[in-house]
Structure formats: C-alpha cells, structure tokens
PDB file of C-alpha atoms in Angstrom:
ATOM      1  CA  ASP A   1      18.337 -16.689 -11.206  1.00 56.00           C
ATOM      2  CA  LYS A   2      20.038 -14.533  -8.583  1.00 64.00           C
ATOM      3  CA  VAL A   3      19.014 -11.269  -8.123  1.00 66.00           C
ATOM      4  CA  ASN A   4      21.366  -8.659  -9.420  1.00 74.00           C
ATOM      5  CA  ILE A   5      23.464  -7.799  -6.315  1.00 78.00           C
ATOM      6  CA  ASN A   6      24.230  -4.326  -8.075  1.00 80.00           C
ATOM      7  CA  ASN A   7      20.946  -3.591  -8.360  1.00 79.00           C
ATOM      8  CA  LEU A   8      20.149  -4.392  -4.487  1.00 81.00           C
ATOM      9  CA  ASN A   9      23.065  -2.570  -3.499  1.00 84.00           C
ATOM     10  CA  LEU A  10      21.483   0.305  -5.080  1.00 85.00           C
ATOM     11  CA  LYS A  11      18.153  -0.022  -3.657  1.00 89.00           C
ATOM     12  CA  PHE A  12      19.137  -1.132  -0.129  1.00 91.00           C
ATOM     13  CA  PRO A  13      19.379   2.305   1.203  1.00 93.00           C
ATOM     14  CA  LEU A  14      15.995   3.587   0.156  1.00 95.00           C
ATOM     15  CA  ILE A  15      14.477   0.173   1.194  1.00 94.00           C
ATOM     16  CA  GLU A  16      15.908   0.410   4.556  1.00 95.00           C
ATOM     17  CA  ARG A  17      15.099   4.324   4.847  1.00 96.00           C
ATOM     18  CA  ASN A  18      11.509   3.308   4.160  1.00 96.00           C
ATOM     19  CA  LEU A  19      11.378   0.149   6.451  1.00 96.00           C
ATOM     20  CA  ASN A  20      12.901   1.903   9.430  1.00 96.00           C
ATOM     21  CA  LEU A  21       9.404   3.913   9.563  1.00 96.00           C
ATOM     22  CA  TYR A  22       8.277   0.897  11.487  1.00 97.00           C
ATOM     23  CA  THR A  23       9.245  -0.460  14.808  1.00 95.00           C
ATOM     24  CA  SER A  24      10.325  -3.998  15.404  1.00 94.00           C
ATOM     25  CA  ASN A  25       7.531  -4.053  17.672  1.00 95.00           C
ATOM     26  CA  PHE A  26       4.745  -3.133  14.895  1.00 96.00           C
ATOM     27  CA  LEU A  27       6.276  -5.434  12.252  1.00 96.00           C
ATOM     28  CA  ASN A  28       5.621  -8.448  14.958  1.00 95.00           C
ATOM     29  CA  LYS A  29       1.885  -7.216  15.341  1.00 95.00           C
ATOM     30  CA  ILE A  30       1.537  -7.418  11.613  1.00 96.00           C
ATOM     31  CA  LYS A  31       3.203 -10.881  11.381  1.00 94.00           C
ATOM     32  CA  LEU A  32       5.771  -9.623   9.130  1.00 96.00           C
ATOM     33  CA  LYS A  33       9.171 -11.679   9.796  1.00 95.00           C
ATOM     34  CA  TYR A  34      10.940 -11.929   6.545  1.00 96.00           C
ATOM     35  CA  ILE A  35      11.404  -9.881   3.421  1.00 95.00           C
ATOM     36  CA  VAL A  36      12.312 -11.595   0.219  1.00 94.00           C
ATOM     37  CA  PHE A  37      13.805  -9.365  -2.480  1.00 91.00           C
ATOM     38  CA  CYS A  38      13.445 -10.741  -6.136  1.00 90.00           C
ATOM     39  CA  GLU A  39      13.190  -9.284  -9.565  1.00 89.00           C
ATOM     40  CA  ASN A  40      10.454  -9.246 -12.161  1.00 88.00           C
ATOM     41  CA  LEU A  41       7.596 -10.396 -10.251  1.00 91.00           C
ATOM     42  CA  PHE A  42       4.372 -11.069 -12.079  1.00 83.00           C
ATOM     43  CA  VAL A  43       1.056 -11.962 -10.756  1.00 80.00           C
ATOM     44  CA  SER A  44      -1.821 -13.167 -13.303  1.00 74.00           C
ATOM     45  CA  GLU A  45       0.786 -11.497 -16.028  1.00 74.00           C
ATOM     46  CA  ILE A  46       0.864  -8.308 -14.563  1.00 72.00           C
ATOM     47  CA  ASN A  47       4.333  -6.893 -13.239  1.00 75.00           C
ATOM     48  CA  THR A  48       3.563  -6.365  -9.612  1.00 83.00           C
ATOM     49  CA  GLY A  49       6.067  -4.923  -7.193  1.00 88.00           C
ATOM     50  CA  GLY A  50       5.154  -7.344  -4.049  1.00 93.00           C
ATOM     51  CA  ILE A  51       3.425  -9.855  -2.944  1.00 93.00           C
ATOM     52  CA  PRO A  52       2.397  -9.976   0.814  1.00 94.00           C
ATOM     53  CA  ASP A  53       2.312 -13.506   2.155  1.00 94.00           C
ATOM     54  CA  ASN A  54       0.824 -13.755   5.532  1.00 92.00           C
ATOM     55  CA  LYS A  55       1.088 -17.652   5.831  1.00 94.00           C
ATOM     56  CA  ASN A  56       4.360 -17.419   5.736  1.00 96.00           C
ATOM     57  CA  ARG A  57       5.165 -13.842   7.169  1.00 95.00           C
ATOM     58  CA  THR A  58       6.958 -12.857   4.452  1.00 96.00           C
ATOM     59  CA  LEU A  59       6.944  -9.754   2.030  1.00 96.00           C
ATOM     60  CA  ILE A  60       8.278 -10.563  -1.300  1.00 95.00           C
ATOM     61  CA  LEU A  61       9.440  -7.030  -3.064  1.00 95.00           C
ATOM     62  CA  ASP A  62      10.377  -6.950  -6.581  1.00 93.00           C
ATOM     63  CA  ILE A  63      13.830  -4.635  -6.555  1.00 92.00           C
ATOM     64  CA  ASN A  64      12.937  -3.925 -10.415  1.00 90.00           C
ATOM     65  CA  PHE A  65       9.529  -2.359  -9.737  1.00 90.00           C
ATOM     66  CA  ASN A  66       9.285   0.913 -11.721  1.00 89.00           C
ATOM     67  CA  GLN A  67      11.571   3.522  -9.674  1.00 89.00           C
ATOM     68  CA  LYS A  68       8.909   6.307  -9.905  1.00 92.00           C
ATOM     69  CA  TYR A  69       6.398   4.055  -7.457  1.00 93.00           C
ATOM     70  CA  PHE A  70       9.121   2.195  -5.438  1.00 94.00           C
ATOM     71  CA  LYS A  71       8.889   3.704  -2.232  1.00 96.00           C
ATOM     72  CA  ARG A  72       5.177   3.768  -2.230  1.00 96.00           C
ATOM     73  CA  MET A  73       4.983   0.082  -3.245  1.00 96.00           C
ATOM     74  CA  ILE A  74       6.791  -0.882  -0.193  1.00 97.00           C
ATOM     75  CA  HIS A  75       4.379   0.719   2.217  1.00 98.00           C
ATOM     76  CA  HIS A  76       1.586  -0.345   0.119  1.00 96.00           C
ATOM     77  CA  GLU A  77       2.581  -4.019   0.462  1.00 96.00           C
ATOM     78  CA  ILE A  78       2.876  -3.446   3.910  1.00 97.00           C
ATOM     79  CA  PHE A  79      -0.342  -2.013   4.402  1.00 98.00           C
ATOM     80  CA  HIS A  80      -1.689  -5.614   2.735  1.00 96.00           C
ATOM     81  CA  MET A  81       0.483  -7.241   5.615  1.00 96.00           C
ATOM     82  CA  ILE A  82      -1.282  -5.215   8.021  1.00 97.00           C
ATOM     83  CA  GLN A  83      -4.689  -5.896   6.721  1.00 97.00           C
ATOM     84  CA  ASN A  84      -4.087  -9.315   6.264  1.00 95.00           C
ATOM     85  CA  SER A  85      -3.132  -9.734   9.892  1.00 95.00           C
ATOM     86  CA  HIS A  86      -5.965  -7.424  11.220  1.00 94.00           C
ATOM     87  CA  ARG A  87      -9.405  -8.336   8.913  1.00 90.00           C
ATOM     88  CA  ASN A  88     -11.688  -7.416  11.974  1.00 92.00           C
ATOM     89  CA  VAL A  89      -9.918  -4.015  11.719  1.00 95.00           C
ATOM     90  CA  PHE A  90      -9.959  -2.866   8.165  1.00 96.00           C
ATOM     91  CA  ASN A  91     -13.494  -4.072   7.321  1.00 95.00           C
ATOM     92  CA  GLU A  92     -13.784  -3.757   3.433  1.00 95.00           C
ATOM     93  CA  ASN A  93     -17.900  -3.312   3.507  1.00 95.00           C
ATOM     94  CA  GLU A  94     -17.405  -0.309   6.000  1.00 96.00           C
ATOM     95  CA  PHE A  95     -14.602   1.232   3.824  1.00 97.00           C
ATOM     96  CA  SER A  96     -16.526   0.832   0.633  1.00 97.00           C
ATOM     97  CA  SER A  97     -19.508   2.477   2.080  1.00 97.00           C
ATOM     98  CA  LEU A  98     -17.737   5.774   2.386  1.00 98.00           C
ATOM     99  CA  ASN A  99     -17.661   6.044  -1.266  1.00 98.00           C
ATOM    100  CA  GLU A 100     -20.614   7.241  -3.766  1.00 96.00           C
ATOM    101  CA  ALA A 101     -23.476   5.136  -3.801  1.00 95.00           C
ATOM    102  CA  SER A 102     -22.861   4.728  -7.236  1.00 95.00           C
ATOM    103  CA  PHE A 103     -19.383   3.495  -7.205  1.00 95.00           C
ATOM    104  CA  ASN A 104     -18.498  -0.071  -7.511  1.00 93.00           C
ATOM    105  CA  TYR A 105     -15.029  -1.584  -7.236  1.00 94.00           C
ATOM    106  CA  GLY A 106     -14.153  -4.460  -9.534  1.00 87.00           C
ATOM    107  CA  GLU A 107     -14.109  -8.114  -8.437  1.00 82.00           C
ATOM    108  CA  CYS A 108     -10.494  -8.411  -8.076  1.00 75.00           C
ATOM    109  CA  SER A 109      -7.264  -6.136  -8.438  1.00 72.00           C
ATOM    110  CA  THR A 110      -6.055  -8.458 -11.393  1.00 63.00           C
ATOM    111  CA  CYS A 111      -9.284  -8.608 -13.396  1.00 64.00           C
ATOM    112  CA  SER A 112      -9.586  -4.842 -13.708  1.00 65.00           C
ATOM    113  CA  ASP A 113      -7.749  -2.449 -16.209  1.00 64.00           C
ATOM    114  CA  ARG A 114      -7.600   0.221 -13.481  1.00 67.00           C
ATOM    115  CA  LEU A 115      -3.837  -0.499 -12.908  1.00 71.00           C
ATOM    116  CA  ASN A 116      -2.404   3.150 -13.218  1.00 76.00           C
ATOM    117  CA  LEU A 117      -0.356   4.578 -10.000  1.00 90.00           C
ATOM    118  CA  ASP A 118      -0.288   8.235 -10.948  1.00 90.00           C
ATOM    119  CA  LEU A 119      -1.482  10.392  -8.514  1.00 93.00           C
ATOM    120  CA  TYR A 120      -5.168  11.804  -9.911  1.00 93.00           C
ATOM    121  CA  GLU A 121      -5.142  15.497 -10.476  1.00 91.00           C
ATOM    122  CA  ASN A 122      -8.974  15.592  -8.994  1.00 91.00           C
ATOM    123  CA  THR A 123      -8.998  12.565  -6.764  1.00 93.00           C
ATOM    124  CA  THR A 124     -12.963  12.588  -6.310  1.00 91.00           C
ATOM    125  CA  GLY A 125     -12.412  10.054  -3.266  1.00 97.00           C
ATOM    126  CA  PHE A 126      -9.493   8.127  -5.078  1.00 97.00           C
ATOM    127  CA  LEU A 127      -5.826   8.899  -5.214  1.00 97.00           C
ATOM    128  CA  THR A 128      -5.045   6.683  -8.169  1.00 95.00           C
ATOM    129  CA  GLU A 129      -6.858   4.917 -10.885  1.00 93.00           C
ATOM    130  CA  TYR A 130      -5.575   1.758  -9.039  1.00 92.00           C
ATOM    131  CA  SER A 131      -7.345   2.675  -5.858  1.00 95.00           C
ATOM    132  CA  LYS A 132     -10.555   1.874  -8.105  1.00 94.00           C
ATOM    133  CA  SER A 133      -9.965  -1.632  -8.273  1.00 93.00           C
ATOM    134  CA  ILE A 134     -10.741  -2.967  -4.919  1.00 95.00           C
ATOM    135  CA  PRO A 135     -11.065  -2.147  -1.493  1.00 97.00           C
ATOM    136  CA  SER A 136      -8.241  -3.395  -0.284  1.00 96.00           C
ATOM    137  CA  GLU A 137      -5.688  -1.673  -2.894  1.00 95.00           C
ATOM    138  CA  ASP A 138      -7.630   1.614  -2.309  1.00 97.00           C
ATOM    139  CA  MET A 139      -6.924   1.568   1.252  1.00 98.00           C
ATOM    140  CA  ALA A 140      -3.384   0.296   0.605  1.00 98.00           C
ATOM    141  CA  GLU A 141      -2.998   3.273  -1.854  1.00 97.00           C
ATOM    142  CA  ILE A 142      -3.939   5.719   0.888  1.00 98.00           C
ATOM    143  CA  PHE A 143      -1.624   4.335   3.210  1.00 98.00           C
ATOM    144  CA  SER A 144       1.208   4.600   0.920  1.00 98.00           C
ATOM    145  CA  PHE A 145       0.702   8.187   0.252  1.00 97.00           C
ATOM    146  CA  LEU A 146       0.425   8.560   4.097  1.00 97.00           C
ATOM    147  CA  MET A 147       3.638   7.133   4.699  1.00 97.00           C
ATOM    148  CA  THR A 148       5.526   8.741   1.822  1.00 97.00           C
ATOM    149  CA  ASP A 149       4.036  12.186   1.012  1.00 95.00           C
ATOM    150  CA  LYS A 150       1.701  13.724   3.646  1.00 93.00           C
ATOM    151  CA  ASN A 151       1.602  16.896   2.154  1.00 95.00           C
ATOM    152  CA  ILE A 152      -0.203  15.851  -0.829  1.00 93.00           C
ATOM    153  CA  ILE A 153      -2.680  14.070   1.343  1.00 94.00           C
ATOM    154  CA  LYS A 154      -3.075  17.334   3.205  1.00 95.00           C
ATOM    155  CA  GLU A 155      -3.719  19.286  -0.200  1.00 95.00           C
ATOM    156  CA  LYS A 156      -6.068  16.783  -1.781  1.00 95.00           C
ATOM    157  CA  ILE A 157      -8.423  16.071   1.227  1.00 96.00           C
ATOM    158  CA  LYS A 158      -8.971  20.089   1.417  1.00 95.00           C
ATOM    159  CA  ASN A 159     -11.424  19.574  -1.372  1.00 94.00           C
ATOM    160  CA  ASP A 160     -12.415  15.883  -1.063  1.00 97.00           C
ATOM    161  CA  LYS A 161     -14.744  14.832   1.881  1.00 97.00           C
ATOM    162  CA  ILE A 162     -14.612  11.270   0.585  1.00 98.00           C
ATOM    163  CA  LEU A 163     -10.959  10.731   0.811  1.00 98.00           C
ATOM    164  CA  SER A 164     -10.856  12.866   3.807  1.00 98.00           C
ATOM    165  CA  LYS A 165     -13.267  10.182   5.297  1.00 98.00           C
ATOM    166  CA  LYS A 166     -11.068   7.238   3.788  1.00 98.00           C
ATOM    167  CA  ILE A 167      -7.893   8.597   5.742  1.00 97.00           C
ATOM    168  CA  ASN A 168      -9.567   9.156   8.872  1.00 97.00           C
ATOM    169  CA  PHE A 169     -10.827   5.538   8.682  1.00 98.00           C
ATOM    170  CA  ILE A 170      -7.462   4.315   8.130  1.00 97.00           C
ATOM    171  CA  LYS A 171      -5.785   6.365  10.675  1.00 97.00           C
ATOM    172  CA  PHE A 172      -8.474   5.341  13.377  1.00 97.00           C
ATOM    173  CA  ASN A 173      -8.120   1.568  12.606  1.00 97.00           C
ATOM    174  CA  LEU A 174      -4.216   2.035  12.668  1.00 97.00           C
ATOM    175  CA  ALA A 175      -4.218   3.306  15.714  1.00 96.00           C
ATOM    176  CA  LYS A 176      -6.200   0.242  17.136  1.00 96.00           C
ATOM    177  CA  ILE A 177      -2.956  -1.751  15.975  1.00 96.00           C
ATOM    178  CA  ASP A 178      -0.190   0.865  17.162  1.00 94.00           C
ATOM    179  CA  LYS A 179      -0.828   4.773  18.050  1.00 90.00           C
ATOM    180  CA  GLY A 180       2.710   5.381  16.779  1.00 86.00           C
ATOM    181  CA  ILE A 181       2.583   4.250  12.900  1.00 87.00           C
ATOM    182  CA  LEU A 182       0.803   7.509  11.414  1.00 81.00           C
TER     183      LEU A 182
END
C-alpha cells in the first residue's frame, strides 16, 4: 500500500523543521543517507515510530505515529542512528552505571512492558517508562527531550542528580562527534 499523500503533506513541515536541526555534515557523520516514510509500522507486534537501519544508512519513520510523541520520535530514532554509528562513544555499560545500583534494565525493548512515553512527574533518573526498558532507549529518550524541550530538561535536573549525570554523558559524548549538535 502507498503512503497517504495527504497525511504526508500534513506532517512534512514538522518533519522538515526537526530534520533541519541537523547539518548535512552531522547526518553524514551518523551515516544517515535516506529517510523512508511509511504508515502503521510494527516491530514484534508493537506499534513503533521508526526503525534505524544503519546497514542501509536509512531511517524509517511512521507518519501515523502518535501525534503527541511524533516530534520526539524523530529525534529518538536519529539518536539510534547516532549510537549505532558510534558504539564506542556511547558505551551502554558506562551509561548504565549512572543509575542507582539496585536498578536493572530489561533484556530488550520489545520484551518489556515498559512502553509508556509520557513524561514522568518525578523522574528519579528516568524521563519516561520506556527509558527503563534498555540503556539505548534511555539515551534516545533523553536525547529526544534535549532536542525538543530543553526547558523541561532544565527543570527536571534541578531535583534529579542521576538524570543530570545522564544528560552530561550524552552531551559530552555527542560533542565528540559534533560540537554543534546540542
């Protein structure tokens, strides 16, 4: 089936505005060459906003994904492209060590029931329930908020030392790839 062109035309200005936050140089550094738009994307029977395909340098985005999270989803999936193309920079064990010692991530993002994308009122190291699924999703959730709502991040880190450390980790490591991204 073809993508509903009217739906794409409605979403395209939002997509364009958010993709324009990245320079072409940065997109080359993260090996992103193609963006494919689709509708009703599922992974393991879970509706998903996007799939980063680093092997083919392609980001697949579902233009029907929940409007409430759509803008964040774009940046969330771009972060996966960043991490997948710079695994040595975004070490998951190092990142995980920033959590309380008693916390354990799940084995995979789709084998967890931690799927809610709503912002937590009390963050205690995590912005959303989905952040608690696996380290790469936690990093992607943080990055998505950094790209879409820095004011919320500034508020949350006032009372959350763990989240503050995680944000510093992401900013510090992003600067190794491109100093102008955040």
